[in-house]
Amino acid sequence: MNLLIRAAAFAAEKHRNQRRKDAHASPYINHPIALANVLSNEGDVNDQVVLIAALLHDTLEDTETTAAEIETQFGLEVAQIVQEVTDDKRLPKAERKRLQIEHAAHISPQAKLVKLADKIANLRDIANSPPADWSLERKREYFAWSKAVVDQLRGVHSKLEAIFDQAWSAQDQIK
Ligand code: NDP
Ligand code: ZN
């Protein structure tokens, strides 16, 4: 059984009716695949559990998927990592943002890798295909917040952290 391919198919099915926020409303699945690609082909991460968690990382937060469903199909370790990178949607947005900064230092090393890849992918998207209605100020706020999160988890993977810093440095070019 190739669990990685199964995770890609699972995420594609769960996100099938969702789109990203860019002007072209890109298919949602492009984003989890981008995370797995950054981890594997730029960060040289070959831990299958991390790559599967990256493919599934937004399923709990943004679809009807349950942790039990992930555990049954992909195991407890994957389910725990996905839970670690999932915001509590019952909380107000500003509080969720604050908690990401507070929690980033205390999550598992595997969850830190997924979080790093998520921030890298989102900064690249904001630089290259941003949400259609975002002001420059809002993009800058997102860059600043992402760095505040990542600064709390440094020391886990120097190569991915350097890739994050590279993505972050595009801030000067955004309009
Ligand atoms: P959102 O959380 O609403 O949107 C950002 C998230 O959208 C990303 O983290 C990513 O999440 C997802 N996403 C989907 N498509 C894209 C894309 N093309 N590029 C980048 N990300 C994409 O917005 P904020 O992060 O701004 O959070 C809301 C906060 O913003 C509030 O706390 C509020 O204080 C503030 N705010 C600021 C405004 C301003 O003008 N300055 C206006 C309104 C709110 P994922 O990876 O999970 O899919
Ligand atoms: Zn994401």
CSV table of C-alpha atoms and ligand atoms in Angstrom, one decimal:
chain,number,residue,atom,x,y,z
A,1,MET,CA,0.0,0.0,0.0
A,2,ASN,CA,1.4,3.4,-1.0
A,3,LEU,CA,0.1,5.5,1.9
A,4,LEU,CA,1.5,8.7,0.4
A,5,ILE,CA,-0.6,8.4,-2.8
A,6,ARG,CA,-3.5,7.4,-0.7
A,7,ALA,CA,-3.1,10.6,1.4
A,8,ALA,CA,-3.0,12.7,-1.8
A,9,ALA,CA,-6.2,11.0,-3.0
A,10,PHE,CA,-7.9,11.4,0.4
A,11,ALA,CA,-7.0,15.1,0.6
A,12,ALA,CA,-8.1,15.7,-3.0
A,13,GLU,CA,-11.5,14.1,-2.2
A,14,LYS,CA,-11.9,16.1,1.0
A,15,HIS,CA,-11.0,19.4,-0.5
A,16,ARG,CA,-12.8,18.7,-3.8
A,17,ASN,CA,-15.2,21.6,-3.6
A,18,GLN,CA,-12.8,24.1,-2.1
A,19,ARG,CA,-10.6,26.8,-3.8
A,20,ARG,CA,-7.7,28.9,-2.6
A,21,LYS,CA,-8.2,32.6,-2.2
A,22,ASP,CA,-6.1,33.8,-5.1
A,23,ALA,CA,-7.7,35.7,-8.0
A,24,HIS,CA,-7.9,32.5,-10.2
A,25,ALA,CA,-9.4,30.5,-7.3
A,26,SER,CA,-6.8,27.7,-7.7
A,27,PRO,CA,-7.9,24.2,-6.7
A,28,TYR,CA,-7.4,23.8,-2.9
A,29,ILE,CA,-5.3,20.6,-3.4
A,30,ASN,CA,-2.5,22.5,-5.0
A,31,HIS,CA,-1.6,23.8,-1.5
A,32,PRO,CA,-1.2,20.6,0.4
A,33,ILE,CA,0.7,19.2,-2.5
A,34,ALA,CA,3.0,22.3,-2.5
A,35,LEU,CA,3.8,21.6,1.2
A,36,ALA,CA,4.8,18.0,0.5
A,37,ASN,CA,6.8,19.1,-2.5
A,38,VAL,CA,8.7,21.8,-0.4
A,39,LEU,CA,9.4,19.3,2.3
A,40,SER,CA,10.5,16.5,0.1
A,41,ASN,CA,12.2,18.2,-2.9
A,42,GLU,CA,13.5,21.4,-1.3
A,43,GLY,CA,14.0,20.4,2.4
A,44,ASP,CA,15.1,16.8,1.7
A,45,VAL,CA,12.6,15.5,4.3
A,46,ASN,CA,11.9,11.9,3.6
A,47,ASP,CA,9.9,10.9,6.7
A,48,GLN,CA,6.8,9.5,5.2
A,49,VAL,CA,4.7,10.4,8.3
A,50,VAL,CA,5.6,14.1,7.9
A,51,LEU,CA,4.9,14.0,4.1
A,52,ILE,CA,1.5,12.4,4.7
A,53,ALA,CA,0.6,14.8,7.5
A,54,ALA,CA,1.5,17.7,5.1
A,55,LEU,CA,-0.9,16.4,2.5
A,56,LEU,CA,-3.6,16.1,5.2
A,57,HIS,CA,-2.7,19.2,7.2
A,58,ASP,CA,-5.8,21.3,6.4
A,59,THR,CA,-8.4,18.5,6.3
A,60,LEU,CA,-9.4,18.8,10.0
A,61,GLU,CA,-9.5,22.6,9.9
A,62,ASP,CA,-11.3,23.1,6.6
A,63,THR,CA,-13.3,19.9,5.9
A,64,GLU,CA,-15.6,17.5,7.8
A,65,THR,CA,-12.7,15.1,8.3
A,66,THR,CA,-12.3,13.7,11.9
A,67,ALA,CA,-9.1,12.8,13.7
A,68,ALA,CA,-10.5,9.3,14.1
A,69,GLU,CA,-10.9,8.9,10.4
A,70,ILE,CA,-7.2,10.0,9.8
A,71,GLU,CA,-6.0,7.7,12.6
A,72,THR,CA,-7.9,4.7,11.0
A,73,GLN,CA,-6.5,5.3,7.6
A,74,PHE,CA,-3.0,6.7,8.3
A,75,GLY,CA,-2.2,5.8,11.9
A,76,LEU,CA,-2.0,7.6,15.2
A,77,GLU,CA,1.3,9.4,14.5
A,78,VAL,CA,-0.1,11.2,11.4
A,79,ALA,CA,-3.4,12.0,13.2
A,80,GLN,CA,-1.5,13.6,16.1
A,81,ILE,CA,0.7,15.7,13.8
A,82,VAL,CA,-2.4,17.0,11.8
A,83,GLN,CA,-4.1,17.8,15.1
A,84,GLU,CA,-1.0,19.7,16.3
A,85,VAL,CA,-1.2,22.0,13.2
A,86,THR,CA,-5.0,22.5,13.4
A,87,ASP,CA,-6.4,25.7,14.8
A,88,ASP,CA,-9.4,25.6,17.2
A,89,LYS,CA,-12.0,27.1,14.9
A,90,ARG,CA,-14.3,27.9,17.8
A,91,LEU,CA,-11.9,30.7,18.8
A,92,PRO,CA,-11.9,34.2,17.3
A,93,LYS,CA,-9.4,34.7,14.5
A,94,ALA,CA,-7.1,37.0,16.4
A,95,GLU,CA,-6.9,34.6,19.3
A,96,ARG,CA,-6.1,31.7,16.9
A,97,LYS,CA,-3.3,33.8,15.4
A,98,ARG,CA,-1.9,34.5,18.9
A,99,LEU,CA,-2.1,30.9,20.0
A,100,GLN,CA,-0.1,29.8,16.9
A,101,ILE,CA,2.8,31.9,18.1
A,102,GLU,CA,2.4,30.7,21.6
A,103,HIS,CA,2.2,27.0,20.7
A,104,ALA,CA,4.8,26.8,17.9
A,105,ALA,CA,7.7,26.1,20.4
A,106,HIS,CA,5.9,23.3,22.1
A,107,ILE,CA,4.7,21.1,19.2
A,108,SER,CA,6.5,18.0,18.0
A,109,PRO,CA,9.5,18.3,15.6
A,110,GLN,CA,7.3,16.6,12.8
A,111,ALA,CA,4.6,19.2,13.3
A,112,LYS,CA,7.1,22.0,13.2
A,113,LEU,CA,8.2,20.8,9.8
A,114,VAL,CA,4.7,20.8,8.5
A,115,LYS,CA,4.1,24.3,10.0
A,116,LEU,CA,7.3,25.6,8.4
A,117,ALA,CA,6.3,24.2,5.0
A,118,ASP,CA,2.8,25.7,5.4
A,119,LYS,CA,4.2,29.2,6.1
A,120,ILE,CA,6.7,28.9,3.2
A,121,ALA,CA,3.8,27.9,0.8
A,122,ASN,CA,1.5,30.7,2.0
A,123,LEU,CA,4.2,33.4,1.8
A,124,ARG,CA,5.0,32.3,-1.7
A,125,ASP,CA,1.3,32.5,-2.5
A,126,ILE,CA,0.9,35.9,-1.0
A,127,ALA,CA,3.9,37.1,-3.1
A,128,ASN,CA,2.9,35.4,-6.3
A,129,SER,CA,-0.9,34.8,-6.2
A,130,PRO,CA,-2.3,36.7,-3.2
A,131,PRO,CA,-5.9,36.7,-2.0
A,132,ALA,CA,-7.7,38.9,-4.5
A,133,ASP,CA,-8.9,41.6,-2.0
A,134,TRP,CA,-5.9,41.9,0.3
A,135,SER,CA,-4.3,45.3,0.8
A,136,LEU,CA,-0.5,45.7,0.9
A,137,GLU,CA,-0.9,46.3,4.7
A,138,ARG,CA,-2.7,43.0,5.2
A,139,LYS,CA,0.0,41.1,3.2
A,140,ARG,CA,2.7,42.7,5.3
A,141,GLU,CA,0.8,41.8,8.5
A,142,TYR,CA,0.7,38.2,7.3
A,143,PHE,CA,4.4,38.2,6.6
A,144,ALA,CA,5.1,39.6,10.1
A,145,TRP,CA,2.8,37.1,11.8
A,146,SER,CA,4.3,34.1,9.9
A,147,LYS,CA,7.8,35.2,11.0
A,148,ALA,CA,6.6,35.5,14.6
A,149,VAL,CA,5.4,31.9,14.4
A,150,VAL,CA,8.5,30.5,12.7
A,151,ASP,CA,10.8,32.3,15.1
A,152,GLN,CA,9.3,30.2,17.9
A,153,LEU,CA,10.2,26.9,16.2
A,154,ARG,CA,13.7,27.5,14.9
A,155,GLY,CA,16.3,24.9,15.5
A,156,VAL,CA,14.3,22.1,14.0
A,157,HIS,CA,15.5,22.1,10.3
A,158,SER,CA,18.1,24.7,9.2
A,159,LYS,CA,17.5,24.1,5.5
A,160,LEU,CA,13.8,24.7,5.7
A,161,GLU,CA,14.3,27.6,8.0
A,162,ALA,CA,16.6,29.2,5.3
A,163,ILE,CA,13.9,28.5,2.7
A,164,PHE,CA,11.4,30.3,4.9
A,165,ASP,CA,13.8,33.3,5.3
A,166,GLN,CA,14.2,33.3,1.5
A,167,ALA,CA,10.4,33.4,1.0
A,168,TRP,CA,10.1,36.0,3.7
A,169,SER,CA,12.6,38.3,1.9
A,170,ALA,CA,10.2,38.6,-1.0
A,171,GLN,CA,8.3,41.0,1.3
A,172,ASP,CA,10.2,43.9,-0.2
A,173,GLN,CA,8.8,43.1,-3.7
A,174,ILE,CA,5.1,42.7,-2.8
A,175,LYS,CA,2.7,45.4,-4.0
B,1,NDP,P1,-7.0,34.5,6.8
B,1,NDP,O1,-6.6,33.6,7.8
B,1,NDP,O2,-8.4,34.8,6.6
B,1,NDP,O3,-6.3,34.1,5.4
B,1,NDP,C1,-5.0,33.6,5.3
B,1,NDP,C2,-5.0,32.1,5.2
B,1,NDP,O4,-5.7,31.8,4.0
B,1,NDP,C3,-3.7,31.5,5.0
B,1,NDP,O5,-3.1,31.3,6.2
B,1,NDP,C4,-4.0,30.3,4.2
B,1,NDP,O6,-4.4,29.3,5.2
B,1,NDP,C5,-5.2,30.6,3.4
B,1,NDP,N1,-5.0,30.9,1.9
B,1,NDP,C6,-5.9,30.6,0.9
B,1,NDP,N2,-5.5,31.1,-0.2
B,1,NDP,C7,-4.3,31.8,0.0
B,1,NDP,C8,-3.5,32.5,-0.9
B,1,NDP,N3,-3.7,32.6,-2.2
B,1,NDP,N4,-2.4,33.1,-0.3
B,1,NDP,C9,-2.2,33.0,1.0
B,1,NDP,N5,-3.0,32.3,1.9
B,1,NDP,C10,-4.1,31.7,1.4
B,1,NDP,O7,-6.4,35.9,6.9
B,1,NDP,P2,-5.4,36.4,8.0
B,1,NDP,O8,-4.2,35.5,8.1
B,1,NDP,O9,-5.1,37.8,7.6
B,1,NDP,O10,-6.2,36.3,9.3
B,1,NDP,C11,-7.2,37.1,9.8
B,1,NDP,C12,-6.5,38.1,10.7
B,1,NDP,O11,-6.2,39.2,9.8
B,1,NDP,C13,-7.4,38.6,11.8
B,1,NDP,O12,-6.8,38.2,13.0
B,1,NDP,C14,-7.4,40.1,11.6
B,1,NDP,O13,-6.8,40.7,12.8
B,1,NDP,C15,-6.6,40.4,10.5
B,1,NDP,N6,-7.3,41.2,9.5
B,1,NDP,C16,-6.5,42.2,8.9
B,1,NDP,C17,-7.1,43.0,7.9
B,1,NDP,C18,-6.2,44.1,7.3
B,1,NDP,O14,-6.7,44.7,6.3
B,1,NDP,N7,-5.1,44.3,7.8
B,1,NDP,C19,-8.5,42.8,7.5
B,1,NDP,C20,-9.1,41.7,8.1
B,1,NDP,C21,-8.5,41.0,9.1
B,1,NDP,P3,-4.3,27.7,5.0
B,1,NDP,O15,-2.9,27.3,4.8
B,1,NDP,O16,-4.8,27.2,6.4
B,1,NDP,O17,-5.2,27.4,4.0
B,2,ZN,ZN,-2.2,25.3,4.9
